[in-house]
Coordinates of C-alpha atoms in Angstrom, one line a residue:
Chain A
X23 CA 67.9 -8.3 -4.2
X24 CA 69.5 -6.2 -7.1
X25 CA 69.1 -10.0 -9.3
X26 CA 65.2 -9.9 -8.2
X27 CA 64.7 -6.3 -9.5
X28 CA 66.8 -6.7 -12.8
X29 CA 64.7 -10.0 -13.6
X30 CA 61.4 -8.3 -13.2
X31 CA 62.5 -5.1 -14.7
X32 CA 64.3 -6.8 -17.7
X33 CA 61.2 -7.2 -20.1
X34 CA 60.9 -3.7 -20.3
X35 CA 63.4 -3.4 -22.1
X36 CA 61.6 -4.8 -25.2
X37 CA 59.9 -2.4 -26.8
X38 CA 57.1 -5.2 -28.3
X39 CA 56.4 -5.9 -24.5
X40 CA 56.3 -2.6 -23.4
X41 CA 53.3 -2.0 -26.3
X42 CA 52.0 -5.4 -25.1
X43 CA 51.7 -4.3 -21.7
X44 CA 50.7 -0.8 -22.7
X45 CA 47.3 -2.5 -24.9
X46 CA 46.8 -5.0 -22.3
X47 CA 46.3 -2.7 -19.6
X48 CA 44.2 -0.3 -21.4
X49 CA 42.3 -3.2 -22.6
X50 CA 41.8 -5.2 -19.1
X51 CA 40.8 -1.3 -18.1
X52 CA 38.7 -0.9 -20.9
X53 CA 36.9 -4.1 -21.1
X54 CA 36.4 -3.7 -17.0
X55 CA 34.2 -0.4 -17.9
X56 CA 32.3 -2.2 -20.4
X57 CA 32.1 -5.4 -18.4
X58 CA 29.5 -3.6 -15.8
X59 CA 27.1 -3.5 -17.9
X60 CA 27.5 -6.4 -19.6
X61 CA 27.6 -8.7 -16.1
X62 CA 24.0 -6.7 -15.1
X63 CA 22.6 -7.0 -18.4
X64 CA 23.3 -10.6 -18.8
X65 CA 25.0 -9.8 -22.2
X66 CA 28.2 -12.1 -21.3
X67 CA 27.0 -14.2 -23.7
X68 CA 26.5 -11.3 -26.8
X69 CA 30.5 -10.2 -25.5
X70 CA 31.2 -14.2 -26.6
X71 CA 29.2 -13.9 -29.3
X72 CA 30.9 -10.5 -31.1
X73 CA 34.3 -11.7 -30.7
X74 CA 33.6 -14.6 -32.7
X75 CA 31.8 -12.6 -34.9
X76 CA 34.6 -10.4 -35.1
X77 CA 36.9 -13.1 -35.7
X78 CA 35.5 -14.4 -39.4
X79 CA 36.2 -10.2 -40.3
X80 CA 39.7 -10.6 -39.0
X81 CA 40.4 -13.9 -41.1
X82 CA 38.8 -11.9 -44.3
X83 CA 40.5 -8.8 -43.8
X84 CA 43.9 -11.2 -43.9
X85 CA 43.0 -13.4 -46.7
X86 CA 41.6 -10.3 -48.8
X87 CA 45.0 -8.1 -47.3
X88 CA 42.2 -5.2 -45.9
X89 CA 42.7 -2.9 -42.9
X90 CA 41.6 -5.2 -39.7
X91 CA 40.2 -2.9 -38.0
X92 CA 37.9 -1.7 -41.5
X93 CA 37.4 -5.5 -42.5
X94 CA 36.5 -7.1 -38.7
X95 CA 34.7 -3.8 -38.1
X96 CA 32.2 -4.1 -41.1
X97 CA 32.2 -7.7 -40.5
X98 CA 30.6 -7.1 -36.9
X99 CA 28.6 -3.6 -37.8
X100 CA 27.2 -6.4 -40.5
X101 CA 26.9 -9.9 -37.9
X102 CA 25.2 -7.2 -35.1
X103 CA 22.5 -6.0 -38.3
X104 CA 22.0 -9.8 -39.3
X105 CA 21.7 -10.6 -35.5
X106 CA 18.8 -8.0 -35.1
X107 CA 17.3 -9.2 -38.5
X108 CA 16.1 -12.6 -37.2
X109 CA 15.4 -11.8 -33.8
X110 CA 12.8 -8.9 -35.2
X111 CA 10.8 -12.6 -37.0
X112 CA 10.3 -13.4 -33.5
X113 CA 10.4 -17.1 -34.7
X114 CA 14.0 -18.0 -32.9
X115 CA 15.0 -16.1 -29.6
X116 CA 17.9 -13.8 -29.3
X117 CA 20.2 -16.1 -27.7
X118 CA 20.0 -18.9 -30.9
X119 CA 20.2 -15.9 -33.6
X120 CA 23.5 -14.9 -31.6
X121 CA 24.5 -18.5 -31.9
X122 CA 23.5 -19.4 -35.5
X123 CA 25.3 -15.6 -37.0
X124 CA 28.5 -15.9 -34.7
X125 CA 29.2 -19.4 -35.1
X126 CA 28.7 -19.3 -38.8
X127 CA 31.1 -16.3 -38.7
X128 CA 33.7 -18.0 -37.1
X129 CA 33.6 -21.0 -38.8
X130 CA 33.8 -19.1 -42.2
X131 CA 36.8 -17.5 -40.7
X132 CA 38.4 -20.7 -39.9
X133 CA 37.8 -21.9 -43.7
X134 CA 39.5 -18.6 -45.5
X135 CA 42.3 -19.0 -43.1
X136 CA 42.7 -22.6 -43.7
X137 CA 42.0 -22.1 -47.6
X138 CA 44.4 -18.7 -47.7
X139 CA 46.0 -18.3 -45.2
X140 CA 48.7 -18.9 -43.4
X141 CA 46.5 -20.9 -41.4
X142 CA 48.0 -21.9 -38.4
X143 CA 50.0 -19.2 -37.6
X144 CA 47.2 -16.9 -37.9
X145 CA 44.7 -18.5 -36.4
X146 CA 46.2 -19.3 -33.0
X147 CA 47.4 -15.4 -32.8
X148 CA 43.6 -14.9 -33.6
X149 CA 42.0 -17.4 -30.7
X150 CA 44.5 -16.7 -28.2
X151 CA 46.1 -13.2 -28.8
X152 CA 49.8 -12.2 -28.9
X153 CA 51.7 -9.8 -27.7
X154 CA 54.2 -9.6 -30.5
X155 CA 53.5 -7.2 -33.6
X156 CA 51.1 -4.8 -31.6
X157 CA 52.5 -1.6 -33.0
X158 CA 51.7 2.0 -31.8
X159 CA 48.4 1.9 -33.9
X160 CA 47.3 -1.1 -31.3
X161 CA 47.8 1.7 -28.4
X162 CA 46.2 4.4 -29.9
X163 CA 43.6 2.3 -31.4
X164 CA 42.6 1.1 -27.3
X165 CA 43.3 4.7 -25.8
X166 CA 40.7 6.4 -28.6
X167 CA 38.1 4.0 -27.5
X168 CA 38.9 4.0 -24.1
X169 CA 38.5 7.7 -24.1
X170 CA 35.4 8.0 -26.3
X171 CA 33.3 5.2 -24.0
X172 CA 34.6 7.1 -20.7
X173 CA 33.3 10.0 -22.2
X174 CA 30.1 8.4 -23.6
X175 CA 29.4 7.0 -20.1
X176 CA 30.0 9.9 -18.0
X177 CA 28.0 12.1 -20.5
X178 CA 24.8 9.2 -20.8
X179 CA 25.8 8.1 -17.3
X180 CA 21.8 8.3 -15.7
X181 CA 20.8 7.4 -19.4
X182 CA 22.5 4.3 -18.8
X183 CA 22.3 3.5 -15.4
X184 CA 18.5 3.4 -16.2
X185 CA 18.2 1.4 -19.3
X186 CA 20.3 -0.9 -17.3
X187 CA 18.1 -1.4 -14.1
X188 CA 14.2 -0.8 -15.5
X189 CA 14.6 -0.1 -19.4
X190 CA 10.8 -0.4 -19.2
X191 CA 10.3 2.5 -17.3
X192 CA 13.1 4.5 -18.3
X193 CA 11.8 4.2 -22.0
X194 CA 8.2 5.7 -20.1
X195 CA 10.6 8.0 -18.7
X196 CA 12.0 9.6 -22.1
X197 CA 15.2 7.3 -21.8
X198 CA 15.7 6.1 -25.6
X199 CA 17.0 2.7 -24.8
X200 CA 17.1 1.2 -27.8
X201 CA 19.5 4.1 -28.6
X202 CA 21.4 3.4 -25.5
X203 CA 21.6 -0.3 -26.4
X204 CA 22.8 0.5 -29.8
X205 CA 25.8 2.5 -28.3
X206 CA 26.5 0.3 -25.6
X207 CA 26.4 -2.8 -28.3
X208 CA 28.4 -0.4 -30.8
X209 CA 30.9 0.2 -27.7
X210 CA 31.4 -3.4 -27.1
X211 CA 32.1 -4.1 -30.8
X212 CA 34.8 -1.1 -30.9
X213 CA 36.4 -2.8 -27.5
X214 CA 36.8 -6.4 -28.8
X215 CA 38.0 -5.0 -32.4
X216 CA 40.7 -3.3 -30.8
X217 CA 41.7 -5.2 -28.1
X218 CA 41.0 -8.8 -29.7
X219 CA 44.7 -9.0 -31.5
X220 CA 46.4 -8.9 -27.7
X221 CA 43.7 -10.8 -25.4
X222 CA 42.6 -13.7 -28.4
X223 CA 38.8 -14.2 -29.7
X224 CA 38.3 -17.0 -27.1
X225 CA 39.2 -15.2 -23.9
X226 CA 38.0 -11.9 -24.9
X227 CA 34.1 -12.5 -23.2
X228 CA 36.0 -13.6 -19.7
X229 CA 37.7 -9.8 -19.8
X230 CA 34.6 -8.8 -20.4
X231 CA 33.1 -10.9 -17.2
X232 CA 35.8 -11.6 -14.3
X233 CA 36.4 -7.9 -12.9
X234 CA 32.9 -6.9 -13.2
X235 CA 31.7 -10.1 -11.3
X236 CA 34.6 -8.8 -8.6
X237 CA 33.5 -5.7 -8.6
X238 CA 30.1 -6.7 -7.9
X239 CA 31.2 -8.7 -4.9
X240 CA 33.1 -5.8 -3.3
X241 CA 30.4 -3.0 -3.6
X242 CA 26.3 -2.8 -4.0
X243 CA 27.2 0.6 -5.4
X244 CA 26.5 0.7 -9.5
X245 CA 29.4 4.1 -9.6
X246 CA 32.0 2.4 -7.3
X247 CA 31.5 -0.8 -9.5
X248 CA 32.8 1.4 -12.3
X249 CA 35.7 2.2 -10.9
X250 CA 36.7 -1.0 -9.0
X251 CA 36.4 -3.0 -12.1
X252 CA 38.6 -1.4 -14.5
X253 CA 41.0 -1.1 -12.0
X254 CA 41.0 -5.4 -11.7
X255 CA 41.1 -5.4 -14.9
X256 CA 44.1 -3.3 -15.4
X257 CA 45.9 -4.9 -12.6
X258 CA 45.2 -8.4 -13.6
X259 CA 46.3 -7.5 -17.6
X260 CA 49.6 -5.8 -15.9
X261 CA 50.6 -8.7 -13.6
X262 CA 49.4 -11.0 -15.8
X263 CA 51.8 -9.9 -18.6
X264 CA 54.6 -9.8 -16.6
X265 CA 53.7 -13.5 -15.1
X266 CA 53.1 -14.6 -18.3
X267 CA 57.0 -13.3 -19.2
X268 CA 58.2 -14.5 -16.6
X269 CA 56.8 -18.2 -16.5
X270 CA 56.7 -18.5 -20.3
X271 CA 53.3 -19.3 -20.5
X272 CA 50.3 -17.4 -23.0
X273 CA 49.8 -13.9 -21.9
X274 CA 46.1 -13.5 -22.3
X275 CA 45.9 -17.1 -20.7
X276 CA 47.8 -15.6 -17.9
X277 CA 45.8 -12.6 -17.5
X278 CA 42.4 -14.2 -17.1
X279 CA 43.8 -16.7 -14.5
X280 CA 45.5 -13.4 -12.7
X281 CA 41.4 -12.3 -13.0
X282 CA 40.3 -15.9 -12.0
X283 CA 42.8 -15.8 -8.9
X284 CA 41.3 -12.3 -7.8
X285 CA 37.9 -13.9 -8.4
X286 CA 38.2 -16.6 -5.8
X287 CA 40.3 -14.6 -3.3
X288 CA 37.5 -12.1 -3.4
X289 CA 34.8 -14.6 -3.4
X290 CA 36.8 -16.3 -0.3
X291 CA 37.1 -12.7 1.5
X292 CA 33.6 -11.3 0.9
X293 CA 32.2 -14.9 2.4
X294 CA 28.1 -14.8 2.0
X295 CA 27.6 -11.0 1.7
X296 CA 29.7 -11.3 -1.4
X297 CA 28.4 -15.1 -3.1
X298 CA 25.0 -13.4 -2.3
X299 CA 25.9 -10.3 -4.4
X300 CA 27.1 -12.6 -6.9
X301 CA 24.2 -14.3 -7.2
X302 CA 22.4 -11.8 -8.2
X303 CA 24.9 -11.0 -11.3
X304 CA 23.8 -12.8 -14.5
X305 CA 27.0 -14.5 -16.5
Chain B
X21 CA -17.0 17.8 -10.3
X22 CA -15.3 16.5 -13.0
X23 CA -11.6 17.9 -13.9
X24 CA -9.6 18.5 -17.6
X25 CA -9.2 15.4 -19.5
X26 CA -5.6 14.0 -18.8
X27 CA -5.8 11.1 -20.7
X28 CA -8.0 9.7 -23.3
X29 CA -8.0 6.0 -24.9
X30 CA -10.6 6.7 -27.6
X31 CA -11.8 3.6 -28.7
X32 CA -7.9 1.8 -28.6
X33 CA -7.3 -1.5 -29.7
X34 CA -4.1 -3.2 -28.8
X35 CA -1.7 -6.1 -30.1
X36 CA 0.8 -8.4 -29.8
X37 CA 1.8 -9.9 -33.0
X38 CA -1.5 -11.2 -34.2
X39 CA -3.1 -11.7 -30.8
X40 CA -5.6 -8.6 -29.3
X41 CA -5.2 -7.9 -25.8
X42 CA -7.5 -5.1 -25.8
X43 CA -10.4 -4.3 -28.1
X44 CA -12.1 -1.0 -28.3
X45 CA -11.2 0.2 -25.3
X46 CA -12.6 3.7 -24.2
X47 CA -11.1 5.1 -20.9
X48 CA -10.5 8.7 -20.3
X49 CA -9.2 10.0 -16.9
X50 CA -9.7 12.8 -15.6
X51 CA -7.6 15.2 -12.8
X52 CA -8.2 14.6 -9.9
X53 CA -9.5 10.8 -10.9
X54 CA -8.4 7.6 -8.7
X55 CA -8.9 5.1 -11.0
X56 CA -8.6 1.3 -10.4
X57 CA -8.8 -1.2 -13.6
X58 CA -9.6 -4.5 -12.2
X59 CA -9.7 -8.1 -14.1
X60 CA -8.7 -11.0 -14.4
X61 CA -4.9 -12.2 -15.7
X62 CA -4.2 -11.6 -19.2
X63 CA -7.2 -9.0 -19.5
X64 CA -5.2 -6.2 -20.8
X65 CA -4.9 -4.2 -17.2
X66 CA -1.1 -3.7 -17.9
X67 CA -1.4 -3.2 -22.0
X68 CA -4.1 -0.4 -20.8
X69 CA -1.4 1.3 -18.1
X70 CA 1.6 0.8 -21.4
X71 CA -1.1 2.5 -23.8
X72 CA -1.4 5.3 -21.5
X73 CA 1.8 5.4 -20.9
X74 CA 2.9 5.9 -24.4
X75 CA 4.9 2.9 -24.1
X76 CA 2.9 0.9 -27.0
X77 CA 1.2 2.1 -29.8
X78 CA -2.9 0.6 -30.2
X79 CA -3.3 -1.0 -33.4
X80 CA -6.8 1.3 -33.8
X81 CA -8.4 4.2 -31.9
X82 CA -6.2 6.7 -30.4
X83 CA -4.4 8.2 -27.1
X84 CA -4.4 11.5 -26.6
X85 CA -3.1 13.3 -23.6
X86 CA -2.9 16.5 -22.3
X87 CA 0.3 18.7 -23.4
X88 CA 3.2 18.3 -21.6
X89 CA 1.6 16.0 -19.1
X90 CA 4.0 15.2 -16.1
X91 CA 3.3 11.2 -15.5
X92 CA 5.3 9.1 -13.0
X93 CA 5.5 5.4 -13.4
X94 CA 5.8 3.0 -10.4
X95 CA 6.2 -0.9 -12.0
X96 CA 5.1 -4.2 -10.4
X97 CA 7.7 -5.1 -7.7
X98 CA 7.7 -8.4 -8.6
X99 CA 9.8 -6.9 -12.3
X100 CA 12.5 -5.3 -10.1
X101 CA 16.0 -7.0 -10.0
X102 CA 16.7 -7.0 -6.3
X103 CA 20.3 -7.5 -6.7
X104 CA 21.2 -4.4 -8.7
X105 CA 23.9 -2.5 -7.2
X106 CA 21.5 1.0 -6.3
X107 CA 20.7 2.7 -3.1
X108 CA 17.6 4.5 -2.4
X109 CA 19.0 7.7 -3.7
X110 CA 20.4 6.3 -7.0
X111 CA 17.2 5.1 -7.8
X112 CA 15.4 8.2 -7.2
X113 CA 17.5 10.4 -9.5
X114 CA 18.2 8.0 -11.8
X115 CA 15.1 9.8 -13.8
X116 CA 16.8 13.0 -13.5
X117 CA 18.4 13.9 -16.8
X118 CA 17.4 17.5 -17.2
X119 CA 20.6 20.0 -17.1
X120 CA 22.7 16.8 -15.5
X121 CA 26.0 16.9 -17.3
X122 CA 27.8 14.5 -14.9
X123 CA 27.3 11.1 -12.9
X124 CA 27.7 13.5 -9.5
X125 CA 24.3 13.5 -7.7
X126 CA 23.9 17.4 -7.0
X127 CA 22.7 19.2 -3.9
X128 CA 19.9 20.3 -5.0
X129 CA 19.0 17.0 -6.1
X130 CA 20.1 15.5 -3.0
X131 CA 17.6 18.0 -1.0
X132 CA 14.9 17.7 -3.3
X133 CA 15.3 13.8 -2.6
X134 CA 15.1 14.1 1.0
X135 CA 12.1 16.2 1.2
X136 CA 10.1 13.4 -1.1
X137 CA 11.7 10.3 0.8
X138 CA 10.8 11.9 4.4
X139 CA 7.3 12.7 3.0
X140 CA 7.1 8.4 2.2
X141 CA 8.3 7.8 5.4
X142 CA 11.7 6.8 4.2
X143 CA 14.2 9.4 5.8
X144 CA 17.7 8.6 6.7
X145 CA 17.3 5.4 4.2
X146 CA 18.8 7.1 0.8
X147 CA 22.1 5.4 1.2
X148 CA 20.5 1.8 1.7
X149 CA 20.7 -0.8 -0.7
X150 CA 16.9 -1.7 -2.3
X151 CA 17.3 -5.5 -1.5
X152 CA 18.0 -4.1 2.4
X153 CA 14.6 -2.8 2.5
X154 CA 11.3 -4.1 3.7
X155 CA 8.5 -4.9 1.0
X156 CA 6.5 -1.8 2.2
X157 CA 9.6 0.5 2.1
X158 CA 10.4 -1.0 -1.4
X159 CA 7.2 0.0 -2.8
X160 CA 7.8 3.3 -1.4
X161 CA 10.6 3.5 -3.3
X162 CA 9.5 3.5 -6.4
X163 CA 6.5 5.5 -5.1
X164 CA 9.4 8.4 -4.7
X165 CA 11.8 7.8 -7.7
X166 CA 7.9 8.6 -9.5
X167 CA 7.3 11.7 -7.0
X168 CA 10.3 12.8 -8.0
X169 CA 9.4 14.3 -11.1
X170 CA 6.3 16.0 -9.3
X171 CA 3.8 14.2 -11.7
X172 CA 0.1 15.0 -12.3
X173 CA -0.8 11.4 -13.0
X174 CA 0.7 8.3 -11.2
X175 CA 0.9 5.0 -12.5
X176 CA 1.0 2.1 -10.9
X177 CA 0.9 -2.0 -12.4
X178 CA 0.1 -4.0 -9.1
X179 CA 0.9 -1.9 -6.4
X180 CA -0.1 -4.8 -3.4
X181 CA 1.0 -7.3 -5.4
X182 CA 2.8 -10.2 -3.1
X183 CA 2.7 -7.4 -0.3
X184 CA 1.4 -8.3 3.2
X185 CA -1.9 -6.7 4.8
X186 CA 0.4 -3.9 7.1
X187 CA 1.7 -3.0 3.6
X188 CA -0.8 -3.0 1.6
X189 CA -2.6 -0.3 4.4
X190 CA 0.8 2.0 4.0
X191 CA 0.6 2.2 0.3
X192 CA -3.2 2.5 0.1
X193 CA -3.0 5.5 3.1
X194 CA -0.1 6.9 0.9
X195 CA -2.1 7.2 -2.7
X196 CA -5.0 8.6 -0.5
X197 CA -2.8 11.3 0.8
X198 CA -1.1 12.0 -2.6
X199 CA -4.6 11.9 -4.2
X200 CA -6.2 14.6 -1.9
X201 CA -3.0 16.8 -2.3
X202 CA -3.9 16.6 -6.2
X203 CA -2.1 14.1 -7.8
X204 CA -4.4 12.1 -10.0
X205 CA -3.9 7.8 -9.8
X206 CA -4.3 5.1 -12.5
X207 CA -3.5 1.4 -11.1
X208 CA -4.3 -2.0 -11.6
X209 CA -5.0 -4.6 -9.1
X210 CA -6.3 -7.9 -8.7
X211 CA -7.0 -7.2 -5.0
X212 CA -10.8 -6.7 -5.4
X213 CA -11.6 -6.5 -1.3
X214 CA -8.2 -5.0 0.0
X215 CA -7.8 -2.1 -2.8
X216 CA -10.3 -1.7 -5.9
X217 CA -13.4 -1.4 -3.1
X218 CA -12.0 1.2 -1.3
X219 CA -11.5 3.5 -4.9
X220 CA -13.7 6.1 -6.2
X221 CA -13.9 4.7 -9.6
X222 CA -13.3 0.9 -11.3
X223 CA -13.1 0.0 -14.8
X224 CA -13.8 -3.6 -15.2
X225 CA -12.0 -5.2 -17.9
X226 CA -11.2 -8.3 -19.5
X227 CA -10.0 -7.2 -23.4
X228 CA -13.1 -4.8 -23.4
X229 CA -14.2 -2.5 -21.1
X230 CA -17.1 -4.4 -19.2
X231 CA -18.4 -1.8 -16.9
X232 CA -16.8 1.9 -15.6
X233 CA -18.0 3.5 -12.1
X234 CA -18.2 3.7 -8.9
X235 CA -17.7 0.3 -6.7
X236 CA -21.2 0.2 -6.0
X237 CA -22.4 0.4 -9.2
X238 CA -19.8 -1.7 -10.8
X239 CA -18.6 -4.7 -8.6
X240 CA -22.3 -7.0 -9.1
X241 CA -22.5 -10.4 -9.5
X242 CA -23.2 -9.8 -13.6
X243 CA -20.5 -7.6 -14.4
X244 CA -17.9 -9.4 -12.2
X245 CA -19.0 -12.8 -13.7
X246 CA -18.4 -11.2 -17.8
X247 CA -15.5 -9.8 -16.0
X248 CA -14.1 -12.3 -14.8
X249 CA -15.5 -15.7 -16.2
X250 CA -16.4 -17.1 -13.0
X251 CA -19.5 -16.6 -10.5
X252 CA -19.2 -14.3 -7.6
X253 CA -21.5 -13.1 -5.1
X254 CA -21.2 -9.5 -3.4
X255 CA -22.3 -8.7 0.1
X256 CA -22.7 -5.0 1.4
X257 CA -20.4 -4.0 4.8
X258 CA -20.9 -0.7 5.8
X259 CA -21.6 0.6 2.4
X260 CA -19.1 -0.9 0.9
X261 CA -19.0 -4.0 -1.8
X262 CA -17.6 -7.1 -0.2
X263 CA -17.0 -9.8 -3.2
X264 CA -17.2 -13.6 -2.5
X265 CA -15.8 -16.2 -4.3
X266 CA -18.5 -18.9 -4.9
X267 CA -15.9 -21.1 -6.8
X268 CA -13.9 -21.6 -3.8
X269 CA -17.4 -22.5 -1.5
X270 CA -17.8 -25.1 -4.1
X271 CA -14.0 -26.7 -3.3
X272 CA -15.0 -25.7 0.5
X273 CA -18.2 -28.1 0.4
X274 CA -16.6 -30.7 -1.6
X275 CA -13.6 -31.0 1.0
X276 CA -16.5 -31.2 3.4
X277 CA -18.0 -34.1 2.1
X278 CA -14.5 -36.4 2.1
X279 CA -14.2 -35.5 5.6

């Protein structure tokens, strides 16, 4: 018994997991928030889209030796602007702008770090996060966003609750939804700048997706959704960290098959009430 | 008698991109108007409600409405995602933002829901889910979350759109109601028999405003045929206008002769 306990208490007593743990938590929390909206929005595929966006600022802000949080966040203020640029031409749809700008980005960031960089190295911490070298800045950087879009959401909460169910009428309504879909996108960017160094570019979006979709099968309440998810989220970044330890296998990997174990549990559990639910939710 | 001007469309001309949808389009409503704009798809009925609503701007001509007019907006059903994750009461004070500092629905507001829901017939319903709800109820719904904000002019797109006959009865009794306790009604409908007949007033329209009166005087073969693009024939029943489809006693003969 007293073996068991030392074995699962013993990474603790690395201070680069503890701050692993610390950012992964927060960010499983974080990006459970967020992920509501996203999962009944249908944005799963913009979440995708940033983080790779985000990803060709990280590789510049290390080639050009830049703060990563300025470079990748001018890098995405900038991909989000070009983004909005060719959708306004109406000539190419939303979804095909997202995939021509973020693509592009993430290929360019694959070239400087292959031309540059120390390519490899950086580019697998990049794609699939790592725990080691998150610093105290890394937890403070999660916990100020975290805090600001709790505080955002509780203090916009109707604001957004409406643009998300009938933007049409809540813009009749006074509701200035493109200004709530400007914070919400400017939100999302912030989240996946932050928390991208732990969870890794590629499995950022399914943060973003798996608790929400849980959530969504446990509850038809929009407030109870944003509370169950950040709490899978959380719990599947925690457990999954310490798996991941444990079984010596890629932590953010590990956390989003803790979230897909939840998922199928829950989807299991919840039978038709829940698939039906589900079904409704656009990934 | 004819009541203040709520809204007026003065001469409005509406786009998207490069192709009109309306074309100098003058409408004005008055209080205590029931108004129903009839046409045929792709006429501009909805383009008219956004104009009024403020939610486009015409390329020409003007909207001007009264100051500080109260307007409540009930959408076609058919645009409503089902699935969301909102009960009854979530969706009514959803449009409640004034002096709300936190998600926490108040008292008050809970109250001043119930009073509105019971008055739709919907009592004892606030903590279902929409998608539980039958397609009369559902309509009603969004009949309250618009009641909510006590409005002087109600807008609806399609109110018996895809609705059954019992339904379409409960909604029409319920805008009568709310129309002789003063609240003044703009819809849209392609229901020509079931709904527009049964109005006080119909504007005809199909990019331009064909014709703008009283059932009688507007629903004739001639205007309903530049309306409409298609000959129709209209029988009186008890004072009322009854319209026939002549197209579809065309298809009726034709399947006659094969048999």
């Amino acid at each position: 018994m007293f073996t068991v306990i030392a074995s699962l208490t013993e990474p603790f007593g690395y201070s680069f997991f503890r701050n692993g743990l610390m950012v992964a938590t927060l960010a499983g929390a974080l990006c459970g928030v967020l992920g509501v909206f996203v999962v009944l929005r249908g944005m799963s595929y913009i979440g995708h889209g940033l983080s790779h966006a985000v990803f060709g600022g990280a590789a510049a802000s290390a080639v050009m030796k830049l703060n990563y949080f300025v470079g990748a966040g001018i890098w995405g203020v900038l991909s989000g602007v070009i983004i909005g640029r060719i959708t306004r031409r109406r000539l190419i749809g939303a979804d095909a702008a997202i995939g021509v700008v973020t693509t592009a980005s993430f290929a360019s960031g694959l070239a400087l770090l292959n031309r540059y960089g120390q390519a490899k190295k950086s580019i697998e911490a990049v794609l699939f996060g790592s725990v080691l070298g998150v610093g105290r800045s890394d937890i403070i950087a999660v916990a100020l966003v975290g805090i600001l879009t709790v505080g955002i959401i509780v203090g916009l909460y109707r604001q957004f609750v409406f643009a998300t169910f009938d933007p049409e009428v809540a813009q009749v309504s006074g509701v200035r939804v493109a200004v709530i879909e400007a914070v919400l996108m400017g939100l999302l960017s912030l989240t996946i700048l932050v928390t991208m160094r732990v969870i890794g570019t590629l499995l950022i979006s399914a943060l973003l997706v798996i608790p929400a979709s849980i959530a969504r099968m446990l509850t038809n309440s929009f407030a109870k959704m944003l509370w169950i998810s950040p709490i899978i989220g959380a719990v599947s970044a925690f457990v999954g960290m310490n798996l991941a330890y444990h079984i010596d296998t890629s932590a953010s990997a590990t956390i989003i098959l803790m979230g897909t174990a939840i998922f199928i549990v829950v989807y299991a559990v919840t039978g038709v009430r829940g698939r039906a639910r589900i079904g409704h939710v656009h990934v | 008698m004819t009541g203040a001007v709520l809204v007026d469309c003065a001469h409005i001309s509406c786009a998207y991109d490069s192709s009109r949808v309306l074309q100098d389009v003058h409408v004005t409503i008055h209080q205590g108007d029931f108004v129903g704009v009839v046409g045929p798809s792709g006429s501009g009925k909805t383009t008219l409600l956004k104009a009024i609503l403020g939610s486009i701007k015409p390329v020409e001509g003007h909207v001007t409405k009264k100051p500080q007019l109260r307007m409540g907006y009930v959408p076609q059903v058919e645009s409503v995602d089902w699935g969301f994750p909102v009960t009854v009461l979530e969706v009514m004070v959803m449009s409640r933002r004034q002096g709300v500092r936190l998600p926490r629905i108040t008292e008050q507001e809970r109250e001043e829901a119930q009073l509105v829901l019971t008055r739709l017939g919907l009592a004892g319903l606030e903590n279902r889910h929409i998608r539980e709800l039958s397609g009369g109820q559902q309509q009603r719904v969004f009949v309250a979350r618009a009641l909510f904000h006590k409005p002087e002019l109600l807008v609806l797109d399609e109110p018996t759109s895809g609705v059954d006959v019992r339904t379409r009865h409960e909604v029409l009794h319920l805008l009568a109601d709310l129309h002789d306790e003063g609240v003044s009604i703009v819809l849209t409908t392609h229901d020509l028999n079931g709904l527009a007949a049964h109005l006080p007033r119909l504007v005809c329209l199909n990019k331009e405003v064909i014709a703008d009166g009283a059932p009688l005087e507007v629903l004739t073969p001639h205007v309903l045929e530049r309306t409409y693009g298609a000959p129709m024939e209209v029988l009186q029943h008890g004072g009322m206008p009854i319209v026939l489809d002549r197209a579809g006693e065309d298809v009726a003969r034709r399947l006659g002769e094969m048999s």
